[in-house]
Coordinates of C-alpha atoms (C1' of nucleotides) in Angstrom, one line a residue:
Chain A
M203 CA 75.1 96.7 108.9
T204 CA 76.4 97.7 105.6
G205 CA 72.9 97.8 104.3
T206 CA 71.2 100.2 102.0
K207 CA 73.3 103.3 101.9
Q208 CA 75.6 103.6 98.8
A209 CA 78.9 101.8 99.3
G210 CA 80.3 103.5 102.3
I211 CA 80.5 107.1 101.6
D212 CA 80.5 109.6 104.5
R213 CA 80.1 113.2 103.8
T214 CA 81.0 114.7 107.2
S215 CA 84.0 112.6 108.2
G216 CA 86.8 115.1 107.4
V217 CA 87.8 113.1 104.4
A218 CA 86.8 114.5 100.9
L219 CA 84.6 112.2 98.9
W220 CA 87.0 112.0 96.0
R221 CA 89.7 110.8 98.4
Q222 CA 87.4 108.2 100.0
I223 CA 86.5 106.9 96.5
A224 CA 90.2 106.9 95.4
D225 CA 91.1 104.8 98.5
D226 CA 88.2 102.5 97.8
I227 CA 89.2 102.0 94.2
R228 CA 92.8 101.4 95.2
V229 CA 91.7 98.7 97.6
A230 CA 89.5 97.1 94.9
I231 CA 92.4 97.1 92.5
G232 CA 94.6 95.5 95.1
A233 CA 91.9 92.8 95.7
G234 CA 92.0 92.0 92.0
E235 CA 88.4 93.1 91.4
F236 CA 89.1 94.5 87.9
R237 CA 92.0 92.2 87.0
E238 CA 90.0 90.4 84.3
A239 CA 89.1 93.6 82.4
G240 CA 92.5 95.2 83.1
K241 CA 90.7 98.5 83.4
L242 CA 88.3 100.4 85.6
P243 CA 84.5 100.5 84.9
G244 CA 83.4 103.7 83.2
E245 CA 83.0 107.0 85.1
M246 CA 79.2 106.8 85.0
A247 CA 79.2 103.2 86.4
L248 CA 81.6 104.2 89.2
A249 CA 79.5 107.3 89.9
E250 CA 76.5 105.1 90.2
R251 CA 78.3 102.6 92.4
F252 CA 79.5 105.2 94.9
G253 CA 76.4 107.3 94.7
V254 CA 78.2 110.5 93.7
N255 CA 78.4 112.8 90.7
R256 CA 80.6 111.9 87.8
H257 CA 82.9 115.0 88.5
T258 CA 83.7 113.5 91.9
V259 CA 84.7 110.2 90.4
R260 CA 86.9 112.1 87.9
A261 CA 88.7 113.8 90.8
A262 CA 89.3 110.3 92.4
I263 CA 90.7 108.9 89.2
S264 CA 92.9 111.9 88.7
A265 CA 94.4 111.2 92.1
L266 CA 95.0 107.6 91.2
Q267 CA 96.7 108.7 88.0
N268 CA 99.1 110.9 90.0
E269 CA 100.0 107.9 92.1
G270 CA 100.8 106.0 88.9
I271 CA 98.3 103.3 89.6
V272 CA 96.0 103.9 86.6
K273 CA 96.1 105.7 83.2
A274 CA 93.0 107.2 81.8
K275 CA 92.6 107.6 78.0
A276 CA 89.8 109.3 76.2
G277 CA 87.6 106.8 74.4
R278 CA 89.5 103.8 75.8
G279 CA 88.7 103.8 79.5
T280 CA 91.0 103.8 82.5
E281 CA 93.8 101.2 82.3
I282 CA 95.2 99.6 85.5
L283 CA 99.0 99.9 85.4
S284 CA 100.2 97.9 88.3
D285 CA 98.8 95.9 91.2
L286 CA 102.1 94.1 92.2
R287 CA 103.6 93.8 95.6
L288 CA 107.0 92.7 96.6
K289 CA 107.2 90.1 99.4
M290 CA 109.8 90.9 102.0
P291 CA 110.7 87.9 104.2
I292 CA 111.1 88.3 107.9
S293 CA 113.0 85.5 109.6
R294 CA 116.1 84.7 111.6
R295 CA 118.2 85.5 108.6
T296 CA 116.5 88.7 107.4
R297 CA 118.6 90.8 105.0
F298 CA 117.3 93.4 102.6
S299 CA 119.2 92.5 99.5
T300 CA 118.8 88.7 99.6
G301 CA 115.2 89.1 100.7
L302 CA 114.3 90.7 97.4
G303 CA 116.8 88.8 95.3
G304 CA 114.6 85.9 94.4
Q305 CA 111.9 88.1 92.9
A306 CA 113.8 88.8 89.7
R307 CA 114.3 92.4 90.6
R308 CA 117.3 94.6 91.0
P309 CA 117.7 95.4 94.7
E310 CA 119.8 98.4 95.6
T311 CA 120.6 100.3 98.9
A312 CA 121.3 104.0 98.9
Y313 CA 123.2 105.9 101.6
I314 CA 121.3 108.9 103.1
A315 CA 123.1 110.0 106.2
A316 CA 125.1 109.0 109.2
G317 CA 125.8 110.4 112.6
E318 CA 125.9 109.8 116.4
A319 CA 123.3 110.0 119.0
A320 CA 122.8 109.2 122.7
A321 CA 120.6 106.2 123.2
S322 CA 117.0 107.0 124.1
D323 CA 115.3 104.6 126.6
E324 CA 113.7 102.8 123.7
V325 CA 117.0 102.3 121.8
A326 CA 118.9 101.5 125.0
A327 CA 116.3 98.8 125.9
A328 CA 116.5 97.2 122.4
L329 CA 120.3 97.2 122.3
A330 CA 120.6 96.2 126.0
I331 CA 122.9 99.2 126.8
A332 CA 122.7 102.0 129.3
P333 CA 120.4 104.9 128.3
G334 CA 122.5 107.8 127.1
S335 CA 125.2 105.5 125.7
L336 CA 126.6 106.7 122.4
C337 CA 125.2 105.1 119.2
V338 CA 126.2 105.3 115.6
T339 CA 123.2 106.1 113.5
L340 CA 122.8 105.4 109.8
E341 CA 120.0 106.1 107.5
S342 CA 119.4 104.3 104.2
L343 CA 117.0 103.9 101.4
G344 CA 116.1 100.5 99.9
L345 CA 115.1 100.4 96.2
A346 CA 113.9 97.7 93.8
D347 CA 114.3 98.5 90.1
G348 CA 115.0 102.1 91.0
I349 CA 111.7 102.4 92.9
P350 CA 112.1 103.3 96.6
V351 CA 110.5 100.6 98.8
S352 CA 112.0 101.1 102.3
L353 CA 113.4 103.9 104.4
A354 CA 115.5 102.7 107.3
F355 CA 117.1 104.3 110.4
H356 CA 119.7 102.1 112.1
Y357 CA 121.3 102.3 115.6
F358 CA 124.6 100.5 116.4
P359 CA 126.3 100.6 119.8
A360 CA 129.3 103.0 119.3
A361 CA 131.5 101.1 121.7
R362 CA 131.6 98.2 119.4
F363 CA 130.9 99.6 115.9
A364 CA 132.5 103.1 115.9
G365 CA 133.5 103.1 112.2
I366 CA 130.6 101.2 110.7
A367 CA 129.2 104.2 108.9
E368 CA 132.3 104.5 106.7
H369 CA 132.1 100.9 105.9
F370 CA 128.4 101.2 105.0
R371 CA 129.2 104.2 102.8
R372 CA 131.5 102.1 100.7
E373 CA 129.8 98.7 100.9
R374 CA 126.1 99.8 100.8
S375 CA 125.2 96.8 102.9
V376 CA 124.8 96.3 106.6
T377 CA 125.8 92.7 106.3
R378 CA 129.0 93.4 104.5
S379 CA 129.8 96.3 106.9
F380 CA 129.4 94.0 109.9
A381 CA 131.6 91.5 108.1
A382 CA 134.3 94.1 107.6
M383 CA 134.3 94.8 111.3
G384 CA 134.7 91.2 112.2
L385 CA 131.1 90.2 112.7
A386 CA 130.6 87.3 110.3
D387 CA 127.0 86.5 111.2
Y388 CA 124.0 87.9 113.0
V389 CA 120.3 87.0 113.4
R390 CA 117.0 88.7 113.8
V391 CA 115.7 88.6 117.3
S392 CA 112.4 90.4 117.1
T393 CA 110.3 92.5 114.8
D394 CA 107.5 94.8 115.8
I395 CA 105.2 95.7 112.9
S396 CA 102.7 98.5 112.7
A397 CA 101.0 100.6 110.0
R398 CA 100.2 104.3 109.8
H399 CA 99.9 107.2 107.4
A400 CA 103.3 108.4 106.1
D401 CA 104.6 111.7 107.4
E402 CA 106.0 114.3 105.0
Y403 CA 109.6 113.1 105.3
E404 CA 108.6 109.5 104.5
R405 CA 106.4 110.6 101.6
D406 CA 109.3 112.5 100.2
W407 CA 111.8 109.7 100.2
L408 CA 109.4 106.9 99.4
R409 CA 107.7 109.0 96.7
L410 CA 104.2 108.5 98.3
T411 CA 101.2 110.7 97.9
P412 CA 99.4 112.4 100.8
G413 CA 97.4 109.7 102.6
G414 CA 100.0 107.1 101.7
I415 CA 100.6 104.2 104.1
V416 CA 103.8 102.9 105.6
L417 CA 104.5 99.6 107.3
E418 CA 106.8 100.3 110.1
A419 CA 109.1 97.5 111.4
L420 CA 111.1 97.9 114.6
A421 CA 113.8 95.2 114.5
V422 CA 116.5 94.0 116.7
N423 CA 119.5 92.0 115.4
A424 CA 122.0 90.2 117.6
D425 CA 125.2 88.3 117.2
L426 CA 125.3 84.5 117.6
E427 CA 125.9 85.0 121.4
G428 CA 122.6 86.9 121.6
V429 CA 124.2 90.3 122.2
P430 CA 122.2 93.0 120.3
V431 CA 124.2 94.6 117.5
Q432 CA 121.6 96.6 115.7
Y433 CA 118.3 98.3 116.3
S434 CA 116.5 99.6 113.2
R435 CA 113.3 101.3 112.3
T436 CA 112.3 100.5 108.7
R437 CA 109.4 102.0 107.0
F438 CA 108.1 100.1 104.0
S439 CA 105.9 101.6 101.3
A440 CA 102.7 99.6 102.1
G441 CA 101.4 99.8 98.5
R442 CA 104.6 98.1 97.2
V443 CA 105.6 95.7 99.9
S444 CA 104.2 93.0 102.1
L445 CA 106.0 91.3 104.9
H446 CA 106.3 87.5 104.9
V447 CA 106.8 85.8 108.3
G448 CA 107.7 82.2 108.0
T449 CA 107.4 80.8 111.6
D450 CA 108.5 77.3 110.7
G451 CA 111.9 77.4 109.2
E452 CA 114.8 79.6 108.2
L453 CA 114.9 81.6 105.0
Chain B
M108 CA 98.6 130.2 108.1
T109 CA 100.6 130.9 111.1
G110 CA 104.1 130.4 109.7
T111 CA 106.4 127.5 108.8
K112 CA 104.7 124.3 108.1
Q113 CA 104.6 121.7 110.8
A114 CA 105.0 118.0 111.3
G115 CA 103.3 116.0 108.6
I116 CA 100.2 118.1 108.0
D117 CA 99.2 118.4 104.4
R118 CA 96.6 120.8 103.2
T119 CA 95.9 119.4 99.7
S120 CA 95.5 115.8 100.4
G121 CA 91.7 115.6 100.4
V122 CA 91.8 114.9 104.1
A123 CA 90.7 117.6 106.4
L124 CA 93.3 119.1 108.8
W125 CA 91.3 118.3 111.9
R126 CA 91.2 114.7 110.9
Q127 CA 94.9 114.5 110.2
I128 CA 95.5 116.1 113.6
A129 CA 93.1 113.7 115.3
D130 CA 94.9 110.8 113.8
D131 CA 98.3 112.2 114.9
I132 CA 97.1 112.8 118.4
R133 CA 95.6 109.3 118.6
V134 CA 98.9 107.7 117.5
A135 CA 100.8 109.9 120.0
I136 CA 98.5 108.8 122.8
G137 CA 99.1 105.2 121.8
A138 CA 102.8 105.8 121.9
G139 CA 102.4 107.0 125.5
E140 CA 103.5 110.5 124.8
F141 CA 101.1 112.1 127.3
R142 CA 101.0 109.2 129.7
E143 CA 102.8 111.1 132.5
A144 CA 100.4 114.0 132.4
G145 CA 97.3 111.9 131.8
K146 CA 95.9 114.6 129.6
L147 CA 96.6 116.4 126.4
P148 CA 98.5 119.7 126.1
G149 CA 96.3 122.8 126.0
E150 CA 94.5 123.7 122.8
M151 CA 96.9 126.6 122.2
A152 CA 99.9 124.4 122.6
L153 CA 98.5 121.8 120.2
A154 CA 97.6 124.6 117.7
E155 CA 101.2 125.8 117.9
R156 CA 102.6 122.2 117.5
F157 CA 100.6 121.5 114.4
G158 CA 100.7 125.0 113.0
V159 CA 97.0 125.5 112.8
N160 CA 94.3 127.6 114.4
R161 CA 92.9 126.7 117.8
H162 CA 89.5 125.9 116.3
T163 CA 91.0 123.3 114.1
V164 CA 92.6 121.6 117.0
R165 CA 89.2 121.8 118.8
A166 CA 87.6 119.9 115.8
A167 CA 90.2 117.2 116.1
I168 CA 89.7 116.8 119.9
S169 CA 85.9 116.8 119.3
A170 CA 86.4 113.8 117.0
L171 CA 88.5 112.0 119.6
Q172 CA 85.9 112.7 122.2
N173 CA 83.3 111.0 119.9
E174 CA 85.6 108.0 119.7
G175 CA 85.7 107.9 123.5
I176 CA 89.4 108.3 123.7
V177 CA 89.5 111.7 125.5
K178 CA 87.2 113.8 127.6
A179 CA 87.6 117.6 127.6
K180 CA 86.4 119.8 130.5
A181 CA 86.4 123.6 130.7
G182 CA 89.2 124.8 133.1
R183 CA 90.6 121.3 133.6
G184 CA 92.0 120.3 130.2
T185 CA 91.5 117.2 128.0
E186 CA 91.8 114.0 130.0
I187 CA 93.0 110.8 128.2
L188 CA 90.5 108.0 128.9
S189 CA 92.1 105.1 127.0
D190 CA 95.4 104.6 125.4
L191 CA 94.6 101.2 123.9
R192 CA 97.4 99.8 121.8
L193 CA 97.7 96.1 121.8
K194 CA 100.7 94.0 120.8
M195 CA 99.7 90.9 119.0
P196 CA 102.3 88.2 119.0
I197 CA 103.0 86.2 115.8
S198 CA 104.8 83.0 116.5
R199 CA 104.5 79.3 116.1
R200 CA 101.8 79.3 118.8
T201 CA 99.8 82.2 117.7
R202 CA 96.3 82.3 119.2
F203 CA 94.0 85.3 119.5
S204 CA 92.9 85.0 123.1
T205 CA 96.2 84.0 124.7
G206 CA 97.9 86.6 122.5
L207 CA 96.1 89.4 124.2
G208 CA 95.7 87.7 127.5
G209 CA 98.9 88.9 129.0
Q210 CA 98.0 92.5 128.5
A211 CA 95.6 92.7 131.4
R212 CA 92.6 93.2 129.1
R213 CA 89.4 91.3 128.5
P214 CA 89.7 89.5 125.2
E215 CA 86.5 88.3 123.5
T216 CA 85.6 86.7 120.2
A217 CA 82.3 87.3 118.5
Y218 CA 80.7 85.1 115.9
I219 CA 79.7 86.9 112.7
A220 CA 78.8 84.3 110.1
A221 CA 79.5 80.8 108.7
G222 CA 79.1 79.1 105.4
E223 CA 80.7 77.0 102.7
A224 CA 82.7 77.9 99.7
A225 CA 84.7 76.2 96.9
A226 CA 88.4 76.8 97.4
S227 CA 89.8 79.5 95.1
D228 CA 93.3 79.0 93.8
E229 CA 94.7 81.1 96.6
V230 CA 92.9 79.2 99.3
A231 CA 93.6 75.8 97.7
A232 CA 97.3 76.6 97.5
A233 CA 97.4 77.6 101.2
L234 CA 95.5 74.6 102.4
A235 CA 97.3 72.2 100.0
I236 CA 94.0 70.9 98.6
A237 CA 92.6 70.8 95.0
P238 CA 91.2 74.0 93.7
G239 CA 87.4 73.9 93.9
S240 CA 87.4 71.6 97.0
L241 CA 84.8 72.4 99.5
C242 CA 85.8 74.6 102.5
V243 CA 84.0 75.6 105.6
T244 CA 84.1 79.4 106.1
L245 CA 83.8 81.3 109.3
E246 CA 83.9 84.9 110.1
S247 CA 84.6 86.4 113.5
L248 CA 85.4 89.6 115.3
G249 CA 88.0 90.0 118.0
L250 CA 87.5 92.5 120.7
A251 CA 89.5 93.8 123.6
D252 CA 87.5 95.5 126.4
G253 CA 84.6 95.7 124.0
I254 CA 86.6 97.6 121.4
P255 CA 86.9 95.7 118.0
V256 CA 90.5 95.1 117.1
S257 CA 90.4 92.4 114.5
L258 CA 88.1 91.0 111.8
A259 CA 88.9 87.5 110.6
F260 CA 87.7 85.2 107.7
H261 CA 88.7 81.6 108.2
Y262 CA 88.8 78.7 105.7
F263 CA 88.9 75.0 106.8
P264 CA 89.0 72.0 104.5
A265 CA 85.4 70.6 104.7
A266 CA 86.6 67.0 104.2
R267 CA 88.1 67.1 107.7
F268 CA 86.3 69.9 109.6
A269 CA 82.7 69.7 108.3
G270 CA 81.0 70.6 111.6
I271 CA 83.5 73.1 112.9
A272 CA 81.3 76.2 112.5
E273 CA 78.8 74.8 115.0
H274 CA 81.6 74.2 117.5
F275 CA 82.9 77.7 117.0
R276 CA 79.4 79.1 117.5
R277 CA 79.3 77.6 121.0
E278 CA 83.0 77.8 121.9
R279 CA 83.9 81.2 120.5
S280 CA 87.4 79.9 119.9
V281 CA 89.1 78.2 117.0
T282 CA 91.5 76.5 119.3
R283 CA 88.7 74.9 121.4
S284 CA 86.8 74.1 118.2
F285 CA 89.8 72.2 116.8
A286 CA 90.1 70.4 120.2
A287 CA 86.4 69.4 120.1
M288 CA 87.1 67.8 116.7
G289 CA 90.0 65.9 117.9
L290 CA 92.8 68.2 116.9
A291 CA 94.6 68.9 120.1
D292 CA 97.4 71.1 118.8
Y293 CA 98.3 73.1 115.7
V294 CA 101.1 75.6 114.7
R295 CA 101.4 78.7 112.6
V296 CA 103.2 77.9 109.4
S297 CA 103.4 81.3 107.7
T298 CA 102.0 84.8 107.9
D299 CA 101.9 87.4 105.2
I300 CA 101.4 91.0 106.4
S301 CA 100.3 94.0 104.4
A302 CA 98.7 97.3 105.1
R303 CA 96.1 99.3 103.2
H304 CA 93.1 101.5 103.7
A305 CA 90.1 99.8 105.2
D306 CA 87.1 99.2 102.9
E307 CA 83.6 100.0 104.0
Y308 CA 82.8 96.6 105.4
E309 CA 86.0 96.7 107.5
R310 CA 85.3 100.3 108.7
D311 CA 81.9 99.2 109.7
W312 CA 82.9 96.2 111.9
L313 CA 86.1 97.7 113.2
R314 CA 84.5 101.1 113.9
L315 CA 87.1 102.9 111.8
T316 CA 86.7 106.3 110.2
P317 CA 87.2 106.9 106.4
G318 CA 90.9 106.8 105.6
G319 CA 91.4 104.3 108.5
I320 CA 94.1 101.7 108.0
V321 CA 94.1 97.9 108.5
L322 CA 96.9 95.5 108.9
E323 CA 96.0 92.4 106.9
A324 CA 97.5 89.1 107.9
L325 CA 97.2 86.0 105.7
A326 CA 98.0 83.1 107.9
V327 CA 98.3 79.3 107.5
N328 CA 98.0 77.0 110.4
A329 CA 98.9 73.3 110.2
D330 CA 98.6 70.2 112.5
L331 CA 101.8 68.8 114.0
E332 CA 102.3 66.6 110.9
G333 CA 102.5 69.8 108.8
V334 CA 99.1 69.3 107.1
P335 CA 97.4 72.6 106.7
V336 CA 94.2 72.9 108.7
Q337 CA 93.3 76.5 108.5
Y338 CA 93.8 79.5 106.2
S339 CA 92.7 82.9 107.6
R340 CA 92.6 86.5 106.5
T341 CA 92.7 88.7 109.6
R342 CA 92.4 92.4 109.4
F343 CA 93.7 94.3 112.5
S344 CA 92.8 97.9 113.2
A345 CA 96.2 99.5 112.6
G346 CA 95.6 102.3 115.1
R347 CA 94.9 99.8 117.9
V348 CA 97.2 96.9 117.2
S349 CA 100.8 96.2 116.3
L350 CA 102.1 92.8 115.4
H351 CA 105.1 91.4 117.2
V352 CA 107.2 88.8 115.5
G353 CA 109.7 87.0 117.8
T354 CA 111.9 85.0 115.5
D355 CA 114.0 83.4 118.2
G356 CA 111.6 81.5 120.4
E357 CA 108.1 80.4 121.0
L358 CA 105.5 82.5 122.7
Chain C
dT218 C1' 85.9 134.2 150.1
dT219 C1' 87.7 136.9 146.5
dT220 C1' 91.0 137.3 142.9
dT221 C1' 93.6 135.8 139.1
dA222 C1' 95.3 132.9 135.6
dT223 C1' 94.4 129.1 132.8
dT224 C1' 91.7 126.3 130.0
dT225 C1' 87.6 124.9 127.5
dG226 C1' 83.1 126.4 125.3
dT227 C1' 80.4 129.4 122.2
dC228 C1' 79.6 133.2 119.3
dC229 C1' 80.6 136.3 115.4
dG230 C1' 82.4 137.0 110.5
dT231 C1' 85.2 135.9 106.3
dA232 C1' 87.6 133.2 102.9
dT233 C1' 88.5 128.9 100.6
dG234 C1' 87.6 124.1 99.3
dT235 C1' 84.3 120.5 98.0
dA236 C1' 80.2 118.5 95.6
dT237 C1' 76.1 119.0 93.2
dT238 C1' 73.0 120.7 89.6
Chain D
dC253 C1' 81.8 127.1 83.1
dA254 C1' 78.3 128.8 85.8
dA255 C1' 75.5 129.1 90.4
dT256 C1' 74.5 127.1 94.8
dA257 C1' 75.0 124.7 99.3
dC258 C1' 77.8 123.0 102.6
dA259 C1' 82.2 121.8 105.0
dT260 C1' 86.6 123.5 106.3
dA261 C1' 89.9 126.8 108.3
dC262 C1' 91.0 131.1 110.2
dG263 C1' 90.9 135.2 113.3
dG264 C1' 89.0 137.5 117.1
dA265 C1' 86.0 138.2 121.3
dC266 C1' 83.9 136.8 125.3
dA267 C1' 81.6 133.5 128.5
dA268 C1' 82.0 129.5 131.7
dA269 C1' 84.4 126.2 134.5
dT270 C1' 88.3 125.1 137.2
dA271 C1' 92.5 125.6 140.1
dA272 C1' 95.6 128.0 142.7
dA273 C1' 97.1 132.3 145.1

DNA sequence: TTTTATTTGTCCGTATGTATT
DNA sequence: CAATACATACGGACAAATAAA
């Protein structure tokens, strides 16, 4: 099926050639295709490979430079800067800071906003409360070494966690905020994972370029009696994070 | 330009507006946004929503018609034909066919290819065998109602599962192939999930458009003694599938 | 049945972006 | 940095199909 035509380039798909080629090169870098050389093949070689003009390849490389993935130097070639991904564990004891702790990086959580909202059907079902019940909302940004990796929107039942936003503002941690309100422990009940293109708001906070991808995780946490205490929608920068599900044991 | 910019549409991303809008509408359909009406809002309403000209919306709808998702009729509106969005469970007992079975859809597995390969470091580590050991490889396509949803590449240690490809070719099921070779049961040990743009090969098999997204799951299955029996790399069509991780119980 | 409003389908022209030579 | 060809996006006008008054 892949056959004769030059490596998968479609000219009437609504996606500019330079963007298709940039995406292809990004995937190839992630797959480790150029890891040995540490740099991309020359512009002429790439133009040949994709069956396009050298100018088009230059536009693609320029886009990858803006993303901070490669760095082109006259006479030297195009160096590959980073193809690393953080591994975020998903288990019964999923927590942001400890999840990234083992990877020799400085994890950090930033406060974005807090508020109140009536529970939509979706939120109400997840938290096992009546639709329309009041929820405390909290928005936060997760960073590793100063680079944003996740953007989270949390819902807590207001009846039980009325003042949690103030705690979070000081503590910068959901776990410690729960603890300050008398909830010593909690577990992850379920996680729903999907992927899509980032919208403008997500691109802004996660510093993604147009066409960037987010992994969206819808998660429910519950106390040890199984009563839901938190519903959150976390969007991970797909280029910087993978999710690791260990189905055999705890973290 | 009609006025203020609208939800997540970017005019300098190398992706045509009509394609961005088509992707947005496809996701909205999958989220059930128009399920009540059974059809899309009018072209004018959508043009307003996305802040573009009516013709641009028409181009997007035309693309969705070609995908077989909607059907436009003069005077009637644009009917939604399919809102396929599958939820694939990831748990200790993860299997493709049973995973989709509960969703009242016809699951199917197609055989693509089989072969042999020496284990790379990555594969060897996952299967707990020596690097360079021989593996049986198997490639398969998962479909739901005839629509491709997953593309999988499997590795089995050849020392133990030498003839498994022939079994799979007849049985069209990894579970039944294992059973035919005397392995009655196995469990999922770990799953690593990431997201990225589909490459040409994946776009081809999964019938994705350029810029399409895949959810890639690297999974290890083991027998009940904990000895790894299978390592697989499954790429799900992100627009058609989400992954559900239940961390509390079995499937 | 006729009328009217609504919605999609098709045509025109113009400006800008993309890709090649 | 041309010149050229084509795709994209916009704006408007009108035709054709449908549903409801």
